[in-house]
PDB file of C-alpha atoms in Angstrom:
ATOM      1  CA  MET Z   1       0.000   0.000   0.000  1.00 48.00           C
ATOM      2  CA  SER Z   2       1.393   3.345  -1.061  1.00 46.00           C
ATOM      3  CA  SER Z   3       1.698   6.153   1.288  1.00 47.00           C
ATOM      4  CA  ARG Z   4      -0.636   8.323  -0.681  1.00 50.00           C
ATOM      5  CA  SER Z   5      -3.369   5.746  -0.706  1.00 46.00           C
ATOM      6  CA  TYR Z   6      -2.916   5.242   3.064  1.00 46.00           C
ATOM      7  CA  THR Z   7      -2.971   8.867   3.803  1.00 48.00           C
ATOM      8  CA  GLY Z   8      -6.193   9.345   1.919  1.00 47.00           C
ATOM      9  CA  ARG Z   9      -7.871   6.536   3.694  1.00 48.00           C
ATOM     10  CA  HIS Z  10      -6.733   7.774   7.037  1.00 46.00           C
ATOM     11  CA  VAL Z  11      -7.809  11.274   6.415  1.00 47.00           C
ATOM     12  CA  GLY Z  12     -11.135  10.246   5.039  1.00 47.00           C
ATOM     13  CA  ARG Z  13     -11.744   7.997   7.983  1.00 48.00           C
ATOM     14  CA  HIS Z  14     -11.156  10.782  10.437  1.00 46.00           C
ATOM     15  CA  ARG Z  15     -13.285  13.233   8.562  1.00 50.00           C
ATOM     16  CA  SER Z  16     -16.175  10.827   8.367  1.00 48.00           C
ATOM     17  CA  GLN Z  17     -16.026  10.190  12.149  1.00 53.00           C
ATOM     18  CA  GLN Z  18     -16.431  13.664  13.711  1.00 53.00           C
ATOM     19  CA  ARG Z  19     -16.591  13.728  17.511  1.00 56.00           C
ATOM     20  CA  ARG Z  20     -20.099  14.204  18.993  1.00 58.00           C
ATOM     21  CA  ALA Z  21     -21.441  14.168  22.561  1.00 54.00           C
ATOM     22  CA  ARG Z  22     -22.398  10.721  23.350  1.00 61.00           C
ATOM     23  CA  VAL Z  23     -25.951  10.226  24.641  1.00 53.00           C
ATOM     24  CA  PRO Z  24     -26.295   7.601  27.283  1.00 55.00           C
ATOM     25  CA  ARG Z  25     -27.929   4.560  25.906  1.00 56.00           C
ATOM     26  CA  ALA Z  26     -30.448   4.616  28.625  1.00 49.00           C
ATOM     27  CA  LEU Z  27     -31.707   8.023  27.436  1.00 51.00           C
ATOM     28  CA  SER Z  28     -31.904   7.256  23.760  1.00 55.00           C
ATOM     29  CA  PRO Z  29     -35.381   7.154  22.191  1.00 54.00           C
ATOM     30  CA  GLY Z  30     -35.268   3.568  21.490  1.00 54.00           C
ATOM     31  CA  PHE Z  31     -34.073   2.432  24.845  1.00 50.00           C
ATOM     32  CA  VAL Z  32     -36.556   1.175  27.428  1.00 51.00           C
ATOM     33  CA  LEU Z  33     -35.496   0.843  31.029  1.00 48.00           C
ATOM     34  CA  PRO Z  34     -36.806  -1.855  33.195  1.00 50.00           C
ATOM     35  CA  THR Z  35     -39.698  -0.836  35.406  1.00 50.00           C
ATOM     36  CA  SER Z  36     -37.732  -0.602  38.631  1.00 47.00           C
ATOM     37  CA  ALA Z  37     -34.970   1.348  36.958  1.00 48.00           C
ATOM     38  CA  ALA Z  38     -37.432   3.789  35.398  1.00 48.00           C
ATOM     39  CA  ALA Z  39     -39.046   4.431  38.740  1.00 45.00           C
ATOM     40  CA  ALA Z  40     -35.689   5.095  40.306  1.00 46.00           C
ATOM     41  CA  LEU Z  41     -34.813   7.536  37.572  1.00 45.00           C
ATOM     42  CA  VAL Z  42     -38.133   9.430  37.969  1.00 46.00           C
ATOM     43  CA  VAL Z  43     -37.706   9.641  41.721  1.00 45.00           C
ATOM     44  CA  THR Z  44     -34.187  10.927  41.270  1.00 47.00           C
ATOM     45  CA  ALA Z  45     -35.253  13.580  38.748  1.00 47.00           C
ATOM     46  CA  THR Z  46     -38.243  14.654  40.854  1.00 48.00           C
ATOM     47  CA  GLY Z  47     -36.124  14.886  43.931  1.00 49.00           C
ATOM     48  CA  ALA Z  48     -33.673  17.074  42.153  1.00 46.00           C
ATOM     49  CA  SER Z  49     -36.453  19.364  40.930  1.00 49.00           C
ATOM     50  CA  MET Z  50     -38.024  19.584  44.397  1.00 48.00           C
ATOM     51  CA  ALA Z  51     -34.668  20.266  45.879  1.00 46.00           C
ATOM     52  CA  GLU Z  52     -34.287  23.243  43.601  1.00 53.00           C
ATOM     53  CA  SER Z  53     -37.725  24.659  44.569  1.00 52.00           C
ATOM     54  CA  ALA Z  54     -37.847  23.525  48.205  1.00 52.00           C
ATOM     55  CA  PRO Z  55     -39.473  25.927  50.825  1.00 54.00           C
ATOM     56  CA  GLN Z  56     -37.566  27.775  53.495  1.00 55.00           C
ATOM     57  CA  PRO Z  57     -35.950  25.732  56.202  1.00 59.00           C
ATOM     58  CA  LEU Z  58     -38.289  24.180  58.820  1.00 62.00           C
ATOM     59  CA  GLU Z  59     -36.790  26.248  61.611  1.00 67.00           C
ATOM     60  CA  PHE Z  60     -37.676  29.517  59.851  1.00 68.00           C
ATOM     61  CA  ALA Z  61     -41.252  28.369  59.162  1.00 79.00           C
ATOM     62  CA  SER Z  62     -41.679  27.339  62.803  1.00 81.00           C
ATOM     63  CA  SER Z  63     -40.497  30.760  64.044  1.00 82.00           C
ATOM     64  CA  GLN Z  64     -42.975  32.476  61.722  1.00 84.00           C
ATOM     65  CA  THR Z  65     -45.786  30.272  63.041  1.00 85.00           C
ATOM     66  CA  ALA Z  66     -44.801  31.054  66.624  1.00 83.00           C
ATOM     67  CA  LEU Z  67     -44.717  34.778  65.842  1.00 84.00           C
ATOM     68  CA  VAL Z  68     -48.178  34.634  64.270  1.00 86.00           C
ATOM     69  CA  ARG Z  69     -49.516  32.681  67.209  1.00 86.00           C
ATOM     70  CA  SER Z  70     -47.950  35.117  69.664  1.00 86.00           C
ATOM     71  CA  GLN Z  71     -49.455  38.086  67.818  1.00 87.00           C
ATOM     72  CA  GLN Z  72     -52.848  36.370  67.746  1.00 88.00           C
ATOM     73  CA  ALA Z  73     -52.622  35.673  71.477  1.00 89.00           C
ATOM     74  CA  ALA Z  74     -51.736  39.325  72.105  1.00 88.00           C
ATOM     75  CA  ASP Z  75     -54.697  40.438  69.996  1.00 88.00           C
ATOM     76  CA  ASP Z  76     -56.999  38.046  71.852  1.00 89.00           C
ATOM     77  CA  GLN Z  77     -55.710  39.317  75.210  1.00 90.00           C
ATOM     78  CA  LEU Z  78     -56.221  42.925  74.128  1.00 89.00           C
ATOM     79  CA  ALA Z  79     -59.767  42.167  73.013  1.00 91.00           C
ATOM     80  CA  SER Z  80     -60.413  40.383  76.318  1.00 90.00           C
ATOM     81  CA  ASP Z  81     -59.018  43.339  78.291  1.00 90.00           C
ATOM     82  CA  LEU Z  82     -61.133  45.788  76.317  1.00 89.00           C
ATOM     83  CA  ALA Z  83     -64.242  43.676  76.918  1.00 92.00           C
ATOM     84  CA  ALA Z  84     -63.432  43.477  80.642  1.00 91.00           C
ATOM     85  CA  ARG Z  85     -62.911  47.248  80.865  1.00 90.00           C
ATOM     86  CA  ARG Z  86     -66.177  47.858  79.030  1.00 90.00           C
ATOM     87  CA  GLN Z  87     -67.953  45.510  81.404  1.00 90.00           C
ATOM     88  CA  ASP Z  88     -66.378  47.206  84.444  1.00 88.00           C
ATOM     89  CA  ALA Z  89     -67.339  50.612  83.057  1.00 91.00           C
ATOM     90  CA  SER Z  90     -70.885  49.382  82.467  1.00 89.00           C
ATOM     91  CA  ILE Z  91     -71.100  47.983  86.004  1.00 92.00           C
ATOM     92  CA  GLN Z  92     -69.710  51.197  87.506  1.00 90.00           C
ATOM     93  CA  SER Z  93     -72.112  53.280  85.436  1.00 90.00           C
ATOM     94  CA  ALA Z  94     -75.035  51.125  86.549  1.00 92.00           C
ATOM     95  CA  ALA Z  95     -73.897  51.345  90.172  1.00 92.00           C
ATOM     96  CA  PHE Z  96     -73.513  55.132  89.935  1.00 91.00           C
ATOM     97  CA  GLN Z  97     -76.932  55.432  88.334  1.00 89.00           C
ATOM     98  CA  GLY Z  98     -78.368  53.195  91.042  1.00 92.00           C
ATOM     99  CA  ARG Z  99     -76.822  55.347  93.780  1.00 91.00           C
ATOM    100  CA  THR Z 100     -78.068  58.497  92.075  1.00 92.00           C
ATOM    101  CA  GLU Z 101     -81.586  57.100  91.796  1.00 91.00           C
ATOM    102  CA  ALA Z 102     -81.470  55.900  95.419  1.00 94.00           C
ATOM    103  CA  GLN Z 103     -80.355  59.356  96.556  1.00 93.00           C
ATOM    104  CA  ALA Z 104     -83.116  60.946  94.498  1.00 95.00           C
ATOM    105  CA  ARG Z 105     -85.683  58.573  96.019  1.00 93.00           C
ATOM    106  CA  ALA Z 106     -84.347  59.292  99.508  1.00 95.00           C
ATOM    107  CA  ALA Z 107     -84.514  63.034  98.846  1.00 95.00           C
ATOM    108  CA  ARG Z 108     -88.087  62.752  97.565  1.00 93.00           C
ATOM    109  CA  SER Z 109     -89.019  60.615 100.559  1.00 95.00           C
ATOM    110  CA  ALA Z 110     -87.426  63.129 102.925  1.00 95.00           C
ATOM    111  CA  GLN Z 111     -89.284  65.958 101.220  1.00 93.00           C
ATOM    112  CA  ARG Z 112     -92.571  64.070 101.494  1.00 94.00           C
ATOM    113  CA  LYS Z 113     -91.926  63.332 105.155  1.00 94.00           C
ATOM    114  CA  ALA Z 114     -90.950  66.942 105.838  1.00 95.00           C
ATOM    115  CA  ALA Z 115     -94.050  68.192 104.024  1.00 94.00           C
ATOM    116  CA  ALA Z 116     -96.237  65.716 105.917  1.00 94.00           C
ATOM    117  CA  ALA Z 117     -94.628  66.710 109.229  1.00 93.00           C
ATOM    118  CA  ALA Z 118     -95.086  70.403 108.447  1.00 93.00           C
ATOM    119  CA  LYS Z 119     -98.705  69.802 107.475  1.00 93.00           C
ATOM    120  CA  ALA Z 120     -99.355  67.772 110.611  1.00 93.00           C
ATOM    121  CA  LYS Z 121     -97.699  70.455 112.741  1.00 91.00           C
ATOM    122  CA  ALA Z 122     -99.771  73.179 111.114  1.00 91.00           C
ATOM    123  CA  GLU Z 123    -102.964  71.184 111.616  1.00 89.00           C
ATOM    124  CA  ALA Z 124    -102.029  70.437 115.242  1.00 88.00           C
ATOM    125  CA  GLU Z 125    -101.268  74.109 115.818  1.00 88.00           C
ATOM    126  CA  LYS Z 126    -104.573  75.045 114.267  1.00 90.00           C
ATOM    127  CA  ARG Z 127    -106.424  72.572 116.451  1.00 90.00           C
ATOM    128  CA  ALA Z 128    -104.497  73.763 119.498  1.00 91.00           C
ATOM    129  CA  LYS Z 129    -105.525  77.367 118.879  1.00 94.00           C
ATOM    130  CA  LYS Z 130    -109.203  76.745 118.473  1.00 96.00           C
ATOM    131  CA  TRP Z 131    -111.540  77.854 121.258  1.00 97.00           C
ATOM    132  CA  VAL Z 132    -114.123  75.813 123.149  1.00 97.00           C
ATOM    133  CA  ARG Z 133    -116.619  76.635 125.918  1.00 97.00           C
ATOM    134  CA  PRO Z 134    -115.612  75.923 129.565  1.00 97.00           C
ATOM    135  CA  ILE Z 135    -118.947  74.130 130.123  1.00 96.00           C
ATOM    136  CA  HIS Z 136    -121.021  72.584 127.356  1.00 92.00           C
ATOM    137  CA  ILE Z 137    -124.281  73.831 128.884  1.00 91.00           C
ATOM    138  CA  TRP Z 138    -124.564  76.585 131.475  1.00 91.00           C
ATOM    139  CA  ASN Z 139    -127.060  78.827 133.203  1.00 93.00           C
ATOM    140  CA  ILE Z 140    -125.901  82.345 134.155  1.00 95.00           C
ATOM    141  CA  THR Z 141    -126.847  83.139 137.735  1.00 95.00           C
ATOM    142  CA  SER Z 142    -124.732  86.299 138.289  1.00 94.00           C
ATOM    143  CA  GLY Z 143    -123.122  88.640 135.811  1.00 95.00           C
ATOM    144  CA  PHE Z 144    -120.086  90.913 135.710  1.00 96.00           C
ATOM    145  CA  GLY Z 145    -120.454  94.238 137.613  1.00 92.00           C
ATOM    146  CA  ALA Z 146    -121.988  95.682 140.759  1.00 91.00           C
ATOM    147  CA  ARG Z 147    -123.481  93.185 143.181  1.00 88.00           C
ATOM    148  CA  TRP Z 148    -124.529  93.534 146.814  1.00 85.00           C
ATOM    149  CA  GLY Z 149    -122.656  96.790 147.221  1.00 87.00           C
ATOM    150  CA  THR Z 150    -119.424  95.442 145.735  1.00 90.00           C
ATOM    151  CA  HIS Z 151    -118.092  94.562 142.288  1.00 92.00           C
ATOM    152  CA  HIS Z 152    -118.472  91.056 140.964  1.00 94.00           C
ATOM    153  CA  ASP Z 153    -115.416  90.461 138.742  1.00 95.00           C
ATOM    154  CA  GLY Z 154    -116.609  87.279 137.005  1.00 96.00           C
ATOM    155  CA  LEU Z 155    -119.504  85.389 135.536  1.00 96.00           C
ATOM    156  CA  ASP Z 156    -121.283  82.714 137.563  1.00 97.00           C
ATOM    157  CA  LEU Z 157    -122.286  79.714 135.404  1.00 97.00           C
ATOM    158  CA  ALA Z 158    -124.577  77.372 137.294  1.00 97.00           C
ATOM    159  CA  ALA Z 159    -124.164  73.612 136.698  1.00 96.00           C
ATOM    160  CA  PRO Z 160    -124.492  70.460 138.818  1.00 96.00           C
ATOM    161  CA  THR Z 161    -121.552  69.516 141.008  1.00 97.00           C
ATOM    162  CA  GLY Z 162    -119.250  67.129 139.137  1.00 97.00           C
ATOM    163  CA  THR Z 163    -119.918  68.700 135.711  1.00 97.00           C
ATOM    164  CA  PRO Z 164    -116.617  68.604 133.709  1.00 98.00           C
ATOM    165  CA  LEU Z 165    -114.773  71.880 133.176  1.00 98.00           C
ATOM    166  CA  TYR Z 166    -112.608  72.238 130.052  1.00 98.00           C
ATOM    167  CA  ALA Z 167    -109.578  74.195 128.929  1.00 98.00           C
ATOM    168  CA  LEU Z 168    -110.677  76.808 126.400  1.00 98.00           C
ATOM    169  CA  SER Z 169    -107.613  76.479 124.117  1.00 98.00           C
ATOM    170  CA  LYS Z 170    -103.891  75.779 124.303  1.00 98.00           C
ATOM    171  CA  GLY Z 171    -102.416  77.267 127.434  1.00 98.00           C
ATOM    172  CA  THR Z 172    -100.260  76.889 130.515  1.00 98.00           C
ATOM    173  CA  VAL Z 173    -101.567  76.286 134.026  1.00 98.00           C
ATOM    174  CA  LEU Z 174    -100.389  79.129 136.284  1.00 98.00           C
ATOM    175  CA  LYS Z 175    -102.091  78.009 139.496  1.00 97.00           C
ATOM    176  CA  ALA Z 176    -103.932  74.920 140.693  1.00 98.00           C
ATOM    177  CA  GLY Z 177    -105.004  74.804 144.376  1.00 98.00           C
ATOM    178  CA  TRP Z 178    -106.955  76.387 147.201  1.00 98.00           C
ATOM    179  CA  GLU Z 179    -107.316  80.185 147.423  1.00 95.00           C
ATOM    180  CA  ASP Z 180    -109.396  82.077 149.980  1.00 89.00           C
ATOM    181  CA  SER Z 181    -112.913  82.813 148.784  1.00 93.00           C
ATOM    182  CA  PHE Z 182    -112.429  80.995 145.434  1.00 97.00           C
ATOM    183  CA  GLY Z 183    -112.070  77.624 147.127  1.00 98.00           C
ATOM    184  CA  ASN Z 184    -110.439  75.229 144.633  1.00 98.00           C
ATOM    185  CA  LYS Z 185    -109.076  77.509 141.915  1.00 98.00           C
ATOM    186  CA  VAL Z 186    -107.264  77.000 138.568  1.00 98.00           C
ATOM    187  CA  ALA Z 187    -105.685  79.849 136.566  1.00 98.00           C
ATOM    188  CA  VAL Z 188    -104.678  79.221 132.927  1.00 98.00           C
ATOM    189  CA  GLN Z 189    -102.885  81.622 130.590  1.00 98.00           C
ATOM    190  CA  TYR Z 190    -103.778  80.892 126.952  1.00 98.00           C
ATOM    191  CA  TRP Z 191    -101.704  81.358 123.808  1.00 97.00           C
ATOM    192  CA  ASP Z 192    -103.231  84.813 123.073  1.00 96.00           C
ATOM    193  CA  GLY Z 193    -102.226  86.096 126.525  1.00 96.00           C
ATOM    194  CA  SER Z 194    -105.668  85.850 128.115  1.00 96.00           C
ATOM    195  CA  VAL Z 195    -105.776  84.576 131.697  1.00 98.00           C
ATOM    196  CA  ILE Z 196    -108.884  82.652 132.860  1.00 98.00           C
ATOM    197  CA  TRP Z 197    -109.757  81.837 136.477  1.00 98.00           C
ATOM    198  CA  TYR Z 198    -111.922  78.847 137.387  1.00 98.00           C
ATOM    199  CA  GLY Z 199    -113.375  79.113 140.940  1.00 98.00           C
ATOM    200  CA  HIS Z 200    -115.385  77.034 143.456  1.00 98.00           C
ATOM    201  CA  MET Z 201    -114.333  73.715 141.821  1.00 98.00           C
ATOM    202  CA  SER Z 202    -115.095  70.421 143.530  1.00 98.00           C
ATOM    203  CA  ARG Z 203    -111.987  68.776 142.024  1.00 98.00           C
ATOM    204  CA  ILE Z 204    -108.798  69.908 140.285  1.00 98.00           C
ATOM    205  CA  ASP Z 205    -107.350  67.688 137.514  1.00 98.00           C
ATOM    206  CA  VAL Z 206    -104.273  69.717 136.458  1.00 98.00           C
ATOM    207  CA  GLN Z 207    -101.031  70.978 137.992  1.00 98.00           C
ATOM    208  CA  ALA Z 208     -99.175  74.282 137.795  1.00 98.00           C
ATOM    209  CA  GLY Z 209     -96.793  74.383 134.832  1.00 98.00           C
ATOM    210  CA  GLU Z 210     -98.775  71.851 132.844  1.00 98.00           C
ATOM    211  CA  THR Z 211     -99.781  72.543 129.207  1.00 97.00           C
ATOM    212  CA  VAL Z 212    -103.434  72.090 128.376  1.00 98.00           C
ATOM    213  CA  LEU Z 213    -105.177  71.788 125.018  1.00 97.00           C
ATOM    214  CA  PRO Z 214    -108.671  72.719 123.835  1.00 97.00           C
ATOM    215  CA  GLY Z 215    -111.338  70.567 125.470  1.00 97.00           C
ATOM    216  CA  GLU Z 216    -108.946  68.974 127.979  1.00 98.00           C
ATOM    217  CA  GLN Z 217    -110.584  68.510 131.359  1.00 98.00           C
ATOM    218  CA  VAL Z 218    -109.161  70.734 134.104  1.00 98.00           C
ATOM    219  CA  GLY Z 219    -111.563  69.790 136.906  1.00 98.00           C
ATOM    220  CA  LEU Z 220    -115.199  69.563 138.026  1.00 98.00           C
ATOM    221  CA  VAL Z 221    -117.869  72.078 138.952  1.00 98.00           C
ATOM    222  CA  GLY Z 222    -118.312  72.460 142.738  1.00 98.00           C
ATOM    223  CA  ASN Z 223    -119.431  74.643 145.607  1.00 97.00           C
ATOM    224  CA  THR Z 224    -116.197  75.326 147.513  1.00 98.00           C
ATOM    225  CA  GLY Z 225    -115.066  78.592 149.116  1.00 96.00           C
ATOM    226  CA  HIS Z 226    -117.540  81.513 149.444  1.00 94.00           C
ATOM    227  CA  SER Z 227    -120.277  79.999 147.349  1.00 94.00           C
ATOM    228  CA  PHE Z 228    -124.086  79.784 147.632  1.00 91.00           C
ATOM    229  CA  GLY Z 229    -124.683  76.871 145.281  1.00 95.00           C
ATOM    230  CA  SER Z 230    -122.937  74.664 142.747  1.00 97.00           C
ATOM    231  CA  HIS Z 231    -121.534  76.785 139.934  1.00 97.00           C
ATOM    232  CA  LEU Z 232    -118.372  77.886 138.067  1.00 98.00           C
ATOM    233  CA  HIS Z 233    -116.964  81.319 138.766  1.00 97.00           C
ATOM    234  CA  PHE Z 234    -115.538  82.243 135.340  1.00 98.00           C
ATOM    235  CA  GLU Z 235    -113.204  85.257 135.443  1.00 98.00           C
ATOM    236  CA  VAL Z 236    -111.079  86.910 132.704  1.00 98.00           C
ATOM    237  CA  GLN Z 237    -107.865  88.765 133.619  1.00 97.00           C
ATOM    238  CA  GLN Z 238    -105.754  90.950 131.349  1.00 92.00           C
ATOM    239  CA  ALA Z 239    -102.419  89.646 132.703  1.00 92.00           C
ATOM    240  CA  ALA Z 240    -100.874  86.814 134.692  1.00 93.00           C
ATOM    241  CA  THR Z 241    -100.175  89.116 137.626  1.00 91.00           C
ATOM    242  CA  GLY Z 242    -102.324  91.724 139.338  1.00 87.00           C
ATOM    243  CA  ASP Z 243    -106.088  91.959 139.375  1.00 91.00           C
ATOM    244  CA  THR Z 244    -107.423  93.660 136.225  1.00 92.00           C
ATOM    245  CA  PRO Z 245    -110.640  91.824 135.326  1.00 96.00           C
ATOM    246  CA  LEU Z 246    -112.459  92.111 131.978  1.00 96.00           C
ATOM    247  CA  ASP Z 247    -116.131  91.571 131.177  1.00 97.00           C
ATOM    248  CA  PRO Z 248    -116.349  87.831 130.461  1.00 97.00           C
ATOM    249  CA  VAL Z 249    -119.327  88.266 128.098  1.00 97.00           C
ATOM    250  CA  THR Z 250    -117.350  90.593 125.843  1.00 96.00           C
ATOM    251  CA  TRP Z 251    -114.390  88.204 125.881  1.00 97.00           C
ATOM    252  CA  LEU Z 252    -116.556  85.155 125.132  1.00 97.00           C
ATOM    253  CA  LYS Z 253    -118.188  86.976 122.234  1.00 96.00           C
ATOM    254  CA  ASP Z 254    -114.794  88.051 120.847  1.00 96.00           C
ATOM    255  CA  HIS Z 255    -113.665  84.393 120.873  1.00 96.00           C
ATOM    256  CA  GLY Z 256    -116.870  83.042 119.310  1.00 95.00           C
ATOM    257  CA  LEU Z 257    -117.956  81.257 122.501  1.00 96.00           C
ATOM    258  CA  TRP Z 258    -121.082  83.192 123.432  1.00 92.00           C
TER     259      TRP Z 258
END
């Protein structure tokens, strides 16, 4: 073989066999892997793909979850605190309103009681200042003025012994006891300043210093002292001291008792 012919064959052989990347036989279109080998290859490829797109590390995800849970717990606690404060505020408001209403009721009750007490006092005062007759029924046997050469200072009202004698209005007993010609005597000064003497009584039912009211019994008709029969000597004086008698008829008329 000549060198020329050899060289041409050698060169042609190398030109016809250019170097190319060799594809593994297992990946060629016509190659079929066994079932177990194919599964292994798929798992390997999938694992590689998942590895490339894998999520953040587990530790980082856990810290995020803990942070979210902590924030949620804080929010829940805040909501609970707000609800508790609202409830406390509502309870305090209700308690304050209850105290206010109770105070208002107490004030109204006190006002009603004060008004009732004032009304009762006014009515009692009115009743205390009314005037009544010393004897329900009487018979005048001697009047005020000259009598038997002297001056008779009172009005003699005849009535059976034991007939009740009454206070004419609200007053204070100045004297209750025996006195010379009057026998058993009671002197009462009434709220308008008038002083009334009761004489010749058979019994005295009050004491000096005692307060009497209209119609209250002060004693009984009698015939004690210088007396000529059972009667009441009714005498009106201008003052608690001295002896300045007034006409009893005029006084009785002025007080609506005649």
